mmCIF file of C-alpha atoms in Angstrom:
data_model
loop_
_atom_site.group_PDB
_atom_site.id
_atom_site.type_symbol
_atom_site.label_atom_id
_atom_site.label_comp_id
_atom_site.label_asym_id
_atom_site.label_seq_id
_atom_site.Cartn_x
_atom_site.Cartn_y
_atom_site.Cartn_z
ATOM 1 C CA MET G 17 -48.485 -15.139 -28.618
ATOM 2 C CA LYS G 18 -47.046 -12.289 -31.248
ATOM 3 C CA LYS G 19 -45.269 -10.340 -27.920
ATOM 4 C CA LEU G 20 -43.897 -14.100 -26.350
ATOM 5 C CA LEU G 21 -42.193 -14.667 -30.235
ATOM 6 C CA ALA G 22 -41.331 -10.801 -30.070
ATOM 7 C CA VAL G 23 -39.352 -11.521 -26.904
ATOM 8 C CA ILE G 24 -37.956 -15.361 -28.292
ATOM 9 C CA MET G 25 -36.677 -13.449 -31.436
ATOM 10 C CA SER G 26 -35.502 -10.913 -29.130
ATOM 11 C CA VAL G 27 -33.316 -12.589 -27.205
ATOM 12 C CA ALA G 28 -31.808 -15.293 -30.008
ATOM 13 C CA ILE G 29 -30.536 -11.973 -31.617
ATOM 14 C CA VAL G 30 -28.335 -10.698 -28.380
ATOM 15 C CA LEU G 31 -27.647 -13.983 -28.485
ATOM 16 C CA THR G 32 -26.161 -14.284 -31.646
ATOM 17 C CA ILE G 33 -24.489 -10.726 -31.945
ATOM 18 C CA GLY G 34 -23.386 -11.603 -28.428
ATOM 19 C CA GLY G 35 -21.997 -14.624 -30.075
ATOM 20 C CA PHE G 36 -19.723 -12.511 -32.199
ATOM 21 C CA ALA G 37 -18.858 -9.394 -29.344
ATOM 22 C CA LEU G 38 -17.632 -12.474 -27.552
ATOM 23 C CA SER G 39 -15.018 -13.111 -30.580
ATOM 24 C CA ARG G 40 -14.255 -9.712 -30.903
ATOM 25 C CA ASN G 41 -13.358 -9.047 -27.325
ATOM 26 C CA ASN G 42 -9.940 -10.577 -27.897
ATOM 27 C CA GLU G 43 -9.097 -7.127 -29.524
ATOM 28 C CA THR G 44 -9.476 -5.927 -26.006
ATOM 29 C CA GLU G 45 -8.580 -8.794 -24.231
ATOM 30 C CA ILE G 46 -4.305 -10.065 -25.139
ATOM 31 C CA SER G 47 -3.041 -12.793 -24.101
ATOM 32 C CA ILE G 48 0.880 -12.541 -23.896
ATOM 33 C CA ALA G 49 3.974 -14.192 -23.719
ATOM 34 C CA PRO G 50 5.396 -15.349 -19.979
ATOM 35 C CA ALA G 51 7.550 -12.541 -18.631
ATOM 36 C CA TYR G 52 10.307 -13.242 -16.311
ATOM 37 C CA SER G 53 8.635 -13.244 -12.513
ATOM 38 C CA GLY G 54 12.347 -13.233 -10.445
ATOM 39 C CA ASN G 55 12.390 -9.143 -10.703
ATOM 40 C CA SER G 56 9.708 -10.069 -8.057
ATOM 41 C CA GLU G 57 12.045 -12.245 -5.957
ATOM 42 C CA GLU G 58 14.984 -9.924 -6.893
ATOM 43 C CA THR G 59 12.976 -6.680 -4.793
ATOM 44 C CA ILE G 60 12.848 -9.187 -1.841
ATOM 45 C CA GLU G 61 16.404 -9.659 -1.429
ATOM 46 C CA SER G 62 17.398 -6.049 -1.742
ATOM 47 C CA MET G 63 14.794 -4.884 0.546
ATOM 48 C CA GLU G 64 16.026 -7.896 3.043
ATOM 49 C CA MET G 65 19.952 -6.746 1.912
ATOM 50 C CA GLU G 66 19.530 -3.578 2.786
ATOM 51 C CA PHE G 67 17.667 -3.350 5.970
ATOM 52 C CA GLU G 68 20.663 -6.048 6.658
ATOM 53 C CA VAL G 69 23.334 -3.664 5.628
ATOM 54 C CA ALA G 70 21.965 -0.896 7.586
ATOM 55 C CA GLU G 71 21.771 -2.781 10.186
ATOM 56 C CA GLU G 72 25.587 -3.291 10.457
ATOM 57 C CA ARG G 73 26.048 0.146 9.742
ATOM 58 C CA ALA G 74 23.803 1.426 12.760
ATOM 59 C CA ILE G 75 25.817 -1.570 14.765
ATOM 60 C CA GLU G 76 29.121 0.370 14.224
ATOM 61 C CA ALA G 77 28.132 3.122 14.587
ATOM 62 C CA SER G 78 26.195 2.877 18.804
ATOM 63 C CA GLU G 79 29.798 0.954 19.124
ATOM 64 C CA ASN G 80 32.015 3.667 17.480
ATOM 65 C CA PRO G 81 30.027 7.238 17.441
ATOM 66 C CA VAL G 82 31.691 9.649 15.812
ATOM 67 C CA SER G 83 30.593 12.753 15.728
ATOM 68 C CA ASP G 84 28.185 14.562 12.785
ATOM 69 C CA ASN G 85 29.391 17.521 11.263
ATOM 70 C CA LYS G 86 25.293 17.609 9.364
ATOM 71 C CA GLY G 87 23.063 18.137 12.390
ATOM 72 C CA ASN G 88 25.145 21.003 13.395
ATOM 73 C CA ALA G 89 26.065 22.751 9.561
ATOM 74 C CA PHE G 90 22.469 23.069 9.489
ATOM 75 C CA GLY G 91 21.660 24.256 12.982
ATOM 76 C CA TYR G 92 19.825 21.182 13.984
ATOM 77 C CA VAL G 93 18.639 19.798 17.494
ATOM 78 C CA VAL G 94 21.342 16.770 17.453
ATOM 79 C CA VAL G 95 20.279 13.986 19.135
ATOM 80 C CA THR G 96 23.264 12.278 20.143
ATOM 81 C CA ASP G 97 24.707 15.794 22.268
ATOM 82 C CA THR G 98 22.707 15.044 24.708
ATOM 83 C CA ILE G 99 20.969 11.311 24.081
ATOM 84 C CA PRO G 100 23.382 8.440 23.894
ATOM 85 C CA ALA G 101 22.204 6.150 20.650
ATOM 86 C CA ASP G 102 23.961 2.527 22.639
ATOM 87 C CA GLY G 103 21.623 -0.439 21.155
ATOM 88 C CA LYS G 104 21.178 -0.850 24.743
ATOM 89 C CA THR G 105 19.661 2.448 27.296
ATOM 90 C CA ASP G 106 16.455 2.940 26.960
ATOM 91 C CA VAL G 107 15.833 6.748 25.549
ATOM 92 C CA ALA G 108 12.393 7.076 24.768
ATOM 93 C CA ASP G 109 11.358 9.871 27.971
ATOM 94 C CA ALA G 110 14.496 11.604 27.032
ATOM 95 C CA ILE G 111 14.208 11.784 23.344
ATOM 96 C CA GLN G 112 10.563 13.086 24.083
ATOM 97 C CA ALA G 113 12.240 16.012 26.641
ATOM 98 C CA LEU G 114 14.575 16.696 23.780
ATOM 99 C CA ILE G 115 11.025 17.112 21.311
ATOM 100 C CA ASP G 116 9.236 19.528 23.623
ATOM 101 C CA ALA G 117 12.208 21.978 24.717
ATOM 102 C CA ASN G 118 12.608 22.456 21.211
ATOM 103 C CA PRO G 119 9.654 23.799 18.824
ATOM 104 C CA ASN G 120 9.761 24.533 15.524
ATOM 105 C CA ARG G 121 13.297 23.180 15.068
ATOM 106 C CA THR G 122 15.085 20.170 12.843
ATOM 107 C CA ILE G 123 15.625 17.311 15.152
ATOM 108 C CA TYR G 124 18.650 15.004 14.433
ATOM 109 C CA PHE G 125 19.729 11.628 14.821
ATOM 110 C CA PRO G 126 23.044 10.801 13.722
ATOM 111 C CA ASP G 127 24.259 6.607 12.894
ATOM 112 C CA GLY G 128 23.418 4.188 15.585
ATOM 113 C CA ILE G 129 20.514 2.660 17.703
ATOM 114 C CA TYR G 130 18.290 4.689 19.134
ATOM 115 C CA LEU G 131 15.804 2.052 21.620
ATOM 116 C CA ILE G 132 12.425 3.085 22.720
ATOM 117 C CA SER G 133 10.434 1.291 25.460
ATOM 118 C CA HIS G 134 7.659 4.133 24.064
ATOM 119 C CA PRO G 135 5.809 6.315 21.206
ATOM 120 C CA ILE G 136 7.730 8.914 20.391
ATOM 121 C CA TYR G 137 5.040 11.938 19.621
ATOM 122 C CA THR G 138 5.497 14.899 18.003
ATOM 123 C CA PRO G 139 3.440 18.198 17.858
ATOM 124 C CA ALA G 140 0.218 19.076 15.913
ATOM 125 C CA ASP G 141 0.157 22.574 16.926
ATOM 126 C CA PRO G 142 2.429 24.211 14.380
ATOM 127 C CA GLN G 143 3.911 27.074 16.377
ATOM 128 C CA LYS G 144 5.428 24.096 18.853
ATOM 129 C CA SER G 145 5.443 20.871 15.945
ATOM 130 C CA VAL G 146 8.914 19.512 15.049
ATOM 131 C CA ASP G 147 10.325 17.763 11.744
ATOM 132 C CA LEU G 148 12.092 14.819 12.725
ATOM 133 C CA GLN G 149 15.512 13.528 10.637
ATOM 134 C CA LEU G 150 17.147 10.161 10.004
ATOM 135 C CA SER G 151 20.643 9.599 8.607
ATOM 136 C CA ASN G 152 21.069 6.689 6.550
ATOM 137 C CA TYR G 153 22.053 4.242 9.413
ATOM 138 C CA ALA G 154 20.507 5.410 12.027
ATOM 139 C CA ILE G 155 17.926 2.839 14.056
ATOM 140 C CA ILE G 156 14.723 4.098 16.154
ATOM 141 C CA ARG G 157 14.002 0.417 17.974
ATOM 142 C CA ALA G 158 10.871 -1.139 19.646
ATOM 143 C CA SER G 159 12.901 -1.964 22.889
ATOM 144 C CA SER G 160 11.651 -6.052 24.222
ATOM 145 C CA ASP G 161 9.168 -4.025 27.177
ATOM 146 C CA PHE G 162 7.903 -1.432 24.593
ATOM 147 C CA GLU G 163 4.293 -0.677 25.616
ATOM 148 C CA GLY G 164 2.458 1.231 22.559
ATOM 149 C CA GLU G 165 0.316 1.462 19.462
ATOM 150 C CA ALA G 166 3.257 2.886 17.659
ATOM 151 C CA LEU G 167 6.650 3.643 17.920
ATOM 152 C CA VAL G 168 6.884 7.295 16.717
ATOM 153 C CA ILE G 169 3.052 9.193 16.743
ATOM 154 C CA LEU G 170 3.016 11.917 14.197
ATOM 155 C CA GLY G 171 0.643 15.520 15.527
ATOM 156 C CA GLY G 172 -0.155 12.927 18.085
ATOM 157 C CA LYS G 173 -0.303 16.108 20.999
ATOM 158 C CA ASP G 174 -1.252 19.444 21.646
ATOM 159 C CA ALA G 175 -3.792 18.961 18.991
ATOM 160 C CA LYS G 176 -4.533 21.699 16.212
ATOM 161 C CA ASN G 177 -5.809 21.594 12.600
ATOM 162 C CA ASP G 178 -3.805 24.743 11.547
ATOM 163 C CA THR G 179 -2.136 24.925 7.846
ATOM 164 C CA HIS G 180 -1.887 29.269 8.359
ATOM 165 C CA THR G 181 0.373 28.791 11.370
ATOM 166 C CA VAL G 182 4.272 29.963 10.558
ATOM 167 C CA GLY G 183 6.000 26.584 11.427
ATOM 168 C CA SER G 184 7.357 23.022 10.834
ATOM 169 C CA ASN G 185 5.971 20.887 7.637
ATOM 170 C CA TYR G 186 5.697 17.972 10.379
ATOM 171 C CA ALA G 187 7.886 15.268 8.730
ATOM 172 C CA LEU G 188 9.311 12.569 9.322
ATOM 173 C CA GLU G 189 12.889 11.885 7.365
ATOM 174 C CA GLY G 190 15.594 9.416 6.512
ATOM 175 C CA GLY G 191 16.317 6.190 8.609
ATOM 176 C CA ILE G 192 15.142 3.278 9.873
ATOM 177 C CA LEU G 193 11.866 2.524 12.232
ATOM 178 C CA ASP G 194 11.975 -1.542 13.935
ATOM 179 C CA GLY G 195 9.492 -2.921 15.571
ATOM 180 C CA SER G 196 10.934 -6.322 17.089
ATOM 181 C CA GLY G 197 7.415 -7.538 16.195
ATOM 182 C CA LYS G 198 5.576 -5.447 18.145
ATOM 183 C CA THR G 199 3.899 -2.739 17.189
ATOM 184 C CA ASN G 200 3.053 -0.410 14.561
ATOM 185 C CA GLY G 201 5.972 1.857 12.906
ATOM 186 C CA VAL G 202 4.192 5.152 12.148
ATOM 187 C CA VAL G 203 0.924 6.367 13.004
ATOM 188 C CA ILE G 204 -0.090 10.158 11.646
ATOM 189 C CA ALA G 205 -3.347 10.965 14.093
ATOM 190 C CA GLY G 206 -2.733 14.588 13.941
ATOM 191 C CA GLY G 207 -1.554 18.078 12.442
ATOM 192 C CA ARG G 208 -2.412 18.857 8.523
ATOM 193 C CA GLU G 209 -0.206 18.025 5.475
ATOM 194 C CA THR G 210 2.034 15.600 7.821
ATOM 195 C CA ALA G 211 4.892 13.748 5.228
ATOM 196 C CA ILE G 212 7.058 11.066 5.549
ATOM 197 C CA ARG G 213 9.106 10.458 2.809
ATOM 198 C CA GLN G 214 12.552 7.927 2.498
ATOM 199 C CA VAL G 215 11.816 6.091 5.368
ATOM 200 C CA SER G 216 12.212 2.064 5.508
ATOM 201 C CA ILE G 217 9.753 0.573 8.568
ATOM 202 C CA LYS G 218 10.941 -3.217 9.334
ATOM 203 C CA HIS G 219 8.879 -5.967 11.762
ATOM 204 C CA THR G 220 5.173 -3.892 12.050
ATOM 205 C CA VAL G 221 2.571 -5.411 12.416
ATOM 206 C CA VAL G 222 1.218 -1.967 10.491
ATOM 207 C CA GLY G 223 3.606 -0.049 9.065
ATOM 208 C CA ILE G 224 1.417 3.521 7.876
ATOM 209 C CA HIS G 225 -1.772 4.292 10.150
ATOM 210 C CA VAL G 226 -2.920 7.283 8.728
ATOM 211 C CA LYS G 227 -5.637 7.666 11.184
ATOM 212 C CA TYR G 228 -9.114 10.267 10.300
ATOM 213 C CA GLY G 229 -7.692 14.058 9.604
ATOM 214 C CA ALA G 230 -8.095 17.365 11.371
ATOM 215 C CA ASN G 231 -10.386 18.369 9.282
ATOM 216 C CA SER G 232 -13.316 17.103 9.684
ATOM 217 C CA GLY G 233 -11.772 14.101 8.577
ATOM 218 C CA SER G 234 -8.940 15.287 5.835
ATOM 219 C CA SER G 235 -5.260 14.472 6.829
ATOM 220 C CA ASP G 236 -3.489 15.683 3.643
ATOM 221 C CA ALA G 237 -0.809 13.663 4.000
ATOM 222 C CA ASP G 238 2.452 13.382 1.760
ATOM 223 C CA ILE G 239 4.209 9.876 1.689
ATOM 224 C CA ASN G 240 6.924 8.677 -0.756
ATOM 225 C CA ASP G 241 9.749 7.004 -1.012
ATOM 226 C CA VAL G 242 8.894 4.427 1.843
ATOM 227 C CA ASN G 243 10.233 0.772 2.072
ATOM 228 C CA ILE G 244 8.003 -0.865 5.081
ATOM 229 C CA ILE G 245 7.940 -5.362 5.929
ATOM 230 C CA GLY G 246 5.688 -5.977 7.958
ATOM 231 C CA THR G 247 5.490 -9.469 10.600
ATOM 232 C CA GLY G 248 3.919 -12.509 8.061
ATOM 233 C CA GLY G 249 1.442 -12.848 9.975
ATOM 234 C CA THR G 250 -2.334 -12.581 9.146
ATOM 235 C CA ASP G 251 -2.882 -9.291 11.482
ATOM 236 C CA SER G 252 -0.328 -7.870 9.761
ATOM 237 C CA ILE G 253 -0.946 -4.590 6.996
ATOM 238 C CA GLY G 254 1.828 -2.047 4.953
ATOM 239 C CA LEU G 255 -1.193 1.594 4.418
ATOM 240 C CA VAL G 256 -4.134 1.578 6.637
ATOM 241 C CA VAL G 257 -5.417 4.914 5.370
ATOM 242 C CA GLU G 258 -8.547 5.789 7.456
ATOM 243 C CA GLY G 259 -8.012 10.249 6.901
ATOM 244 C CA TRP G 260 -9.416 12.210 3.777
ATOM 245 C CA ASP G 261 -6.527 13.676 0.979
ATOM 246 C CA ASN G 262 -3.642 11.673 0.879
ATOM 247 C CA THR G 263 -0.771 10.803 -2.180
ATOM 248 C CA PHE G 264 1.332 7.491 -1.755
ATOM 249 C CA THR G 265 4.330 7.408 -4.032
ATOM 250 C CA ASN G 266 6.397 4.834 -4.830
ATOM 251 C CA MET G 267 6.455 2.405 -1.790
ATOM 252 C CA ARG G 268 7.554 -1.540 -2.065
ATOM 253 C CA ILE G 269 5.809 -3.284 0.542
ATOM 254 C CA GLY G 270 7.085 -7.409 1.718
ATOM 255 C CA ASN G 271 5.608 -9.969 4.555
ATOM 256 C CA VAL G 272 2.266 -8.581 5.147
ATOM 257 C CA PHE G 273 -1.016 -10.084 4.302
ATOM 258 C CA VAL G 274 -2.817 -7.181 3.593
ATOM 259 C CA GLY G 275 -0.325 -4.675 1.188
ATOM 260 C CA VAL G 276 -2.948 -1.445 1.476
ATOM 261 C CA LEU G 277 -6.589 -0.996 3.383
ATOM 262 C CA ILE G 278 -8.250 2.505 1.885
ATOM 263 C CA LYS G 279 -10.940 3.073 4.418
ATOM 264 C CA THR G 280 -11.679 6.849 2.496
ATOM 265 C CA SER G 281 -11.437 9.101 -0.575
ATOM 266 C CA ALA G 282 -9.863 11.092 -2.622
ATOM 267 C CA ASN G 283 -6.579 9.114 -2.126
ATOM 268 C CA ALA G 284 -3.868 9.085 -4.929
ATOM 269 C CA LEU G 285 -1.255 6.238 -4.732
ATOM 270 C CA THR G 286 0.677 5.525 -8.084
ATOM 271 C CA ASN G 287 4.066 3.167 -8.142
ATOM 272 C CA ILE G 288 3.026 1.491 -5.033
ATOM 273 C CA HIS G 289 3.884 -2.429 -4.840
ATOM 274 C CA PRO G 290 2.624 -4.893 -2.388
ATOM 275 C CA LEU G 291 5.276 -8.561 -1.642
ATOM 276 C CA TYR G 292 3.515 -11.445 0.070
ATOM 277 C CA TYR G 293 6.303 -13.908 0.913
ATOM 278 C CA SER G 294 4.517 -14.996 4.669
ATOM 279 C CA ASP G 295 3.797 -18.786 5.075
ATOM 280 C CA TYR G 296 0.281 -18.840 3.621
ATOM 281 C CA THR G 297 -1.796 -19.899 6.318
ATOM 282 C CA ASP G 298 -5.382 -17.997 4.767
ATOM 283 C CA TYR G 299 -3.919 -17.061 1.567
ATOM 284 C CA GLU G 300 -6.833 -17.302 -0.090
ATOM 285 C CA ASN G 301 -8.066 -14.234 1.334
ATOM 286 C CA SER G 302 -4.568 -12.407 1.332
ATOM 287 C CA ALA G 303 -5.121 -8.603 -0.560
ATOM 288 C CA GLY G 304 -2.593 -6.199 -1.937
ATOM 289 C CA PHE G 305 -5.424 -3.836 -2.064
ATOM 290 C CA VAL G 306 -8.153 -3.591 -0.767
ATOM 291 C CA ASP G 307 -10.328 0.051 -0.892
ATOM 292 C CA GLU G 308 -14.024 0.277 1.352
ATOM 293 C CA GLY G 309 -13.952 4.331 0.372
ATOM 294 C CA GLY G 310 -14.271 4.753 -2.998
ATOM 295 C CA ASN G 311 -13.076 7.490 -5.418
ATOM 296 C CA ASN G 312 -9.317 7.265 -5.259
ATOM 297 C CA ILE G 313 -6.810 6.754 -7.902
ATOM 298 C CA TYR G 314 -4.620 3.633 -7.888
ATOM 299 C CA ASN G 315 -1.648 4.260 -11.031
ATOM 300 C CA PHE G 316 0.516 2.353 -11.714
ATOM 301 C CA CYS G 317 0.206 -0.284 -9.092
ATOM 302 C CA TYR G 318 0.736 -3.667 -8.195
ATOM 303 C CA SER G 319 -0.036 -6.052 -6.522
ATOM 304 C CA ASP G 320 2.510 -9.580 -6.162
ATOM 305 C CA GLN G 321 1.363 -13.171 -5.355
ATOM 306 C CA PHE G 322 -1.519 -12.041 -2.893
ATOM 307 C CA ALA G 323 -4.342 -14.278 -3.945
ATOM 308 C CA ASN G 324 -6.323 -11.316 -4.361
ATOM 309 C CA ALA G 325 -4.947 -9.105 -6.269
ATOM 310 C CA PHE G 326 -7.343 -5.416 -5.551
ATOM 311 C CA VAL G 327 -10.304 -6.038 -3.971
ATOM 312 C CA THR G 328 -13.632 -3.209 -3.170
ATOM 313 C CA THR G 329 -16.405 -3.912 -0.407
ATOM 314 C CA GLY G 330 -19.865 -2.357 -1.005
ATOM 315 C CA GLY G 331 -19.723 -1.984 -3.889
ATOM 316 C CA VAL G 332 -17.486 1.714 -4.127
ATOM 317 C CA SER G 333 -15.856 2.735 -7.487
ATOM 318 C CA SER G 334 -12.613 4.120 -7.576
ATOM 319 C CA ILE G 335 -10.140 4.178 -10.818
ATOM 320 C CA TYR G 336 -7.624 2.109 -11.857
ATOM 321 C CA ASP G 337 -4.448 3.403 -14.204
ATOM 322 C CA ASN G 338 -2.015 0.353 -15.842
ATOM 323 C CA CYS G 339 -1.665 -1.593 -12.801
ATOM 324 C CA PHE G 340 -0.656 -5.113 -12.673
ATOM 325 C CA CYS G 341 -0.565 -8.406 -11.087
ATOM 326 C CA TYR G 342 1.809 -11.169 -10.608
ATOM 327 C CA TRP G 343 1.435 -14.756 -9.274
ATOM 328 C CA TYR G 344 4.771 -17.050 -9.304
ATOM 329 C CA SER G 345 4.851 -19.485 -6.489
ATOM 330 C CA GLU G 346 3.549 -22.591 -6.283
ATOM 331 C CA ALA G 347 1.513 -21.850 -3.100
ATOM 332 C CA GLY G 348 -1.200 -20.512 -3.416
ATOM 333 C CA HIS G 349 -4.006 -21.766 -5.871
ATOM 334 C CA ARG G 350 -6.745 -18.721 -6.774
ATOM 335 C CA GLU G 351 -5.795 -16.550 -7.983
ATOM 336 C CA VAL G 352 -8.110 -13.187 -8.617
ATOM 337 C CA ALA G 353 -6.590 -9.685 -10.431
ATOM 338 C CA PHE G 354 -10.309 -7.808 -9.063
ATOM 339 C CA LYS G 355 -12.688 -8.489 -6.636
ATOM 340 C CA ALA G 356 -15.955 -6.619 -6.175
ATOM 341 C CA GLU G 357 -19.134 -6.834 -4.438
ATOM 342 C CA ARG G 358 -20.624 -5.269 -7.271
ATOM 343 C CA PHE G 359 -17.951 -4.191 -10.018
ATOM 344 C CA ASN G 360 -18.453 -0.139 -10.096
ATOM 345 C CA SER G 361 -14.584 1.172 -10.691
ATOM 346 C CA VAL G 362 -12.917 1.800 -14.465
ATOM 347 C CA VAL G 363 -9.425 -0.427 -14.341
ATOM 348 C CA ASP G 364 -7.770 0.852 -18.139
ATOM 349 C CA ASN G 365 -4.587 -1.223 -19.078
ATOM 350 C CA LEU G 366 -4.715 -4.252 -16.818
ATOM 351 C CA ARG G 367 -1.603 -6.735 -16.737
ATOM 352 C CA CYS G 368 -2.340 -10.000 -15.280
ATOM 353 C CA GLY G 369 0.452 -12.562 -15.158
ATOM 354 C CA PHE G 370 -1.487 -15.606 -13.351
ATOM 355 C CA ARG G 371 0.375 -18.951 -13.695
ATOM 356 C CA TYR G 372 -0.220 -21.993 -16.544
ATOM 357 C CA ASP G 373 -0.668 -24.312 -13.539
ATOM 358 C CA THR G 374 -3.625 -22.840 -12.340
ATOM 359 C CA ARG G 375 -5.001 -21.572 -15.219
ATOM 360 C CA ASP G 376 -8.464 -23.655 -14.319
ATOM 361 C CA ASN G 377 -8.709 -21.378 -10.935
ATOM 362 C CA ASN G 378 -7.516 -17.979 -12.260
ATOM 363 C CA HIS G 379 -10.989 -14.327 -12.511
ATOM 364 C CA VAL G 380 -10.397 -12.203 -14.100
ATOM 365 C CA LEU G 381 -12.777 -10.545 -12.031
ATOM 366 C CA VAL G 382 -14.712 -11.891 -9.031
ATOM 367 C CA THR G 383 -18.224 -10.360 -7.642
ATOM 368 C CA GLU G 384 -20.782 -11.398 -4.961
ATOM 369 C CA LYS G 385 -23.141 -9.487 -6.816
ATOM 370 C CA THR G 386 -24.420 -8.770 -10.377
ATOM 371 C CA GLY G 387 -24.880 -5.999 -11.984
ATOM 372 C CA GLY G 388 -22.292 -2.730 -11.862
ATOM 373 C CA THR G 389 -21.428 -0.132 -13.958
ATOM 374 C CA GLY G 390 -17.373 -1.084 -13.777
ATOM 375 C CA GLU G 391 -15.846 -0.986 -17.361
ATOM 376 C CA PHE G 392 -12.564 -2.802 -18.268
ATOM 377 C CA ASP G 393 -10.502 -1.410 -21.403
ATOM 378 C CA THR G 394 -7.327 -3.082 -22.880
ATOM 379 C CA ILE G 395 -6.601 -5.957 -20.548
ATOM 380 C CA LEU G 396 -3.365 -8.129 -20.912
ATOM 381 C CA VAL G 397 -3.773 -11.827 -19.741
ATOM 382 C CA GLU G 398 -0.863 -13.841 -18.852
ATOM 383 C CA ASN G 399 -1.935 -17.625 -19.752
ATOM 384 C CA HIS G 400 -5.037 -16.422 -21.241
ATOM 385 C CA LYS G 401 -7.518 -18.597 -20.124
ATOM 386 C CA VAL G 402 -9.315 -18.667 -17.471
ATOM 387 C CA ALA G 403 -12.141 -20.293 -14.733
ATOM 388 C CA SER G 404 -15.280 -17.722 -15.424
ATOM 389 C CA SER G 405 -16.121 -14.594 -18.758
ATOM 390 C CA ARG G 406 -17.846 -12.862 -15.890
ATOM 391 C CA HIS G 407 -15.528 -9.476 -16.646
ATOM 392 C CA ASN G 408 -16.387 -9.772 -20.684
ATOM 393 C CA LEU G 409 -19.827 -7.792 -19.322
ATOM 394 C CA TYR G 410 -17.595 -4.877 -17.471
ATOM 395 C CA LYS G 411 -15.829 -4.460 -21.959
ATOM 396 C CA GLU G 412 -16.585 -1.666 -22.956
ATOM 397 C CA GLY G 413 -17.860 -1.539 -25.541
ATOM 398 C CA SER G 414 -19.286 -5.422 -25.376
ATOM 399 C CA ILE G 415 -23.116 -6.295 -26.449
ATOM 400 C CA TYR G 416 -22.355 -7.421 -22.495
ATOM 401 C CA SER G 417 -21.173 -4.068 -20.919
ATOM 402 C CA PHE G 418 -24.098 -3.166 -22.688
ATOM 403 C CA PHE G 419 -26.210 -5.149 -21.573
ATOM 404 C CA ALA G 420 -24.699 -6.025 -18.302
ATOM 405 C CA LYS G 421 -25.165 -1.068 -17.991
ATOM 406 C CA LEU G 422 -28.857 -1.696 -18.849
ATOM 407 C CA PHE G 423 -30.781 -4.119 -16.198
ATOM 408 C CA SER G 424 -28.526 -2.924 -13.534
#
């Protein structure tokens, strides 16, 4: 009997303290005034306009070719010296022959449209590898009869796991890749320390796919300053990562169903901004970031209008620092900041911009299983009312967090 009374008293104390803690938790969950959401729409319009301007310049260059002195001045292999960039001729075989014949050289693509019917492969072997450099208004475009996995497959031939031999840095830089809605943009299939810089990728099912790396899974890729526009279908993904140890910086991704899908660990993502503006088919399963590998770091990443902003599967844990999620369209009905099978991640300074008209169906956290050792530290919430208080169990320093971890 005494034991029963002790249990009852303990429960009463916990509930009392918990109620007090809940009232105190407003210190780490802050309601803020709604912010202007036009910035996201302006970003979408800006991306589309940039592509339109580039398209016009590329067409003009293809119809009225002019000499490009940059390539010759730097000693590059200039594609248009031997290959037309008229947007009509299939130049896939010719470009591949040029790559194969010029190991350890920079292959330079002046303004124009390079129509290809199958992928272009670069060697992984550093004794044969090349650097593909496109001018601002050079477009590599999939033809109507294109067949193959992607427009460009980096490290797709002459496999090698070698960073010691002097050679090219396996880079793709500049210009536009246009999948014409038929294929993927870029695949990193092999090699080490591959770089993709300042490239715009549009009308692709998958924008960039980093495959299992040559070094026991490690691909060591560095990808930065890339814009991606997908096809808008439920199979369209901006970035897929299956190799370890990569860095992704300054990327805008639009018109995809999933912005970023990470299947591995030891990846660092900084200032990645996926935007959802498709037709809302199966919208409730759309996601800005999906993490299946865990042990990744997200800094200043921004999920924009996806039903689920950040998703983790299988109880994996990652670190999210100064990240954002916003909703502004009336088309969606359920808004989830974090969705996890079991919540084990660490989230610092999360800002959630829920819509006021969906406040009864807004969630800071949705989990499939109870328990977990995750933690929220400071959550700033627009339109403060949310559908559940599950996230309170994981607030740093709260009585709820203490008991959730104690009994998990």
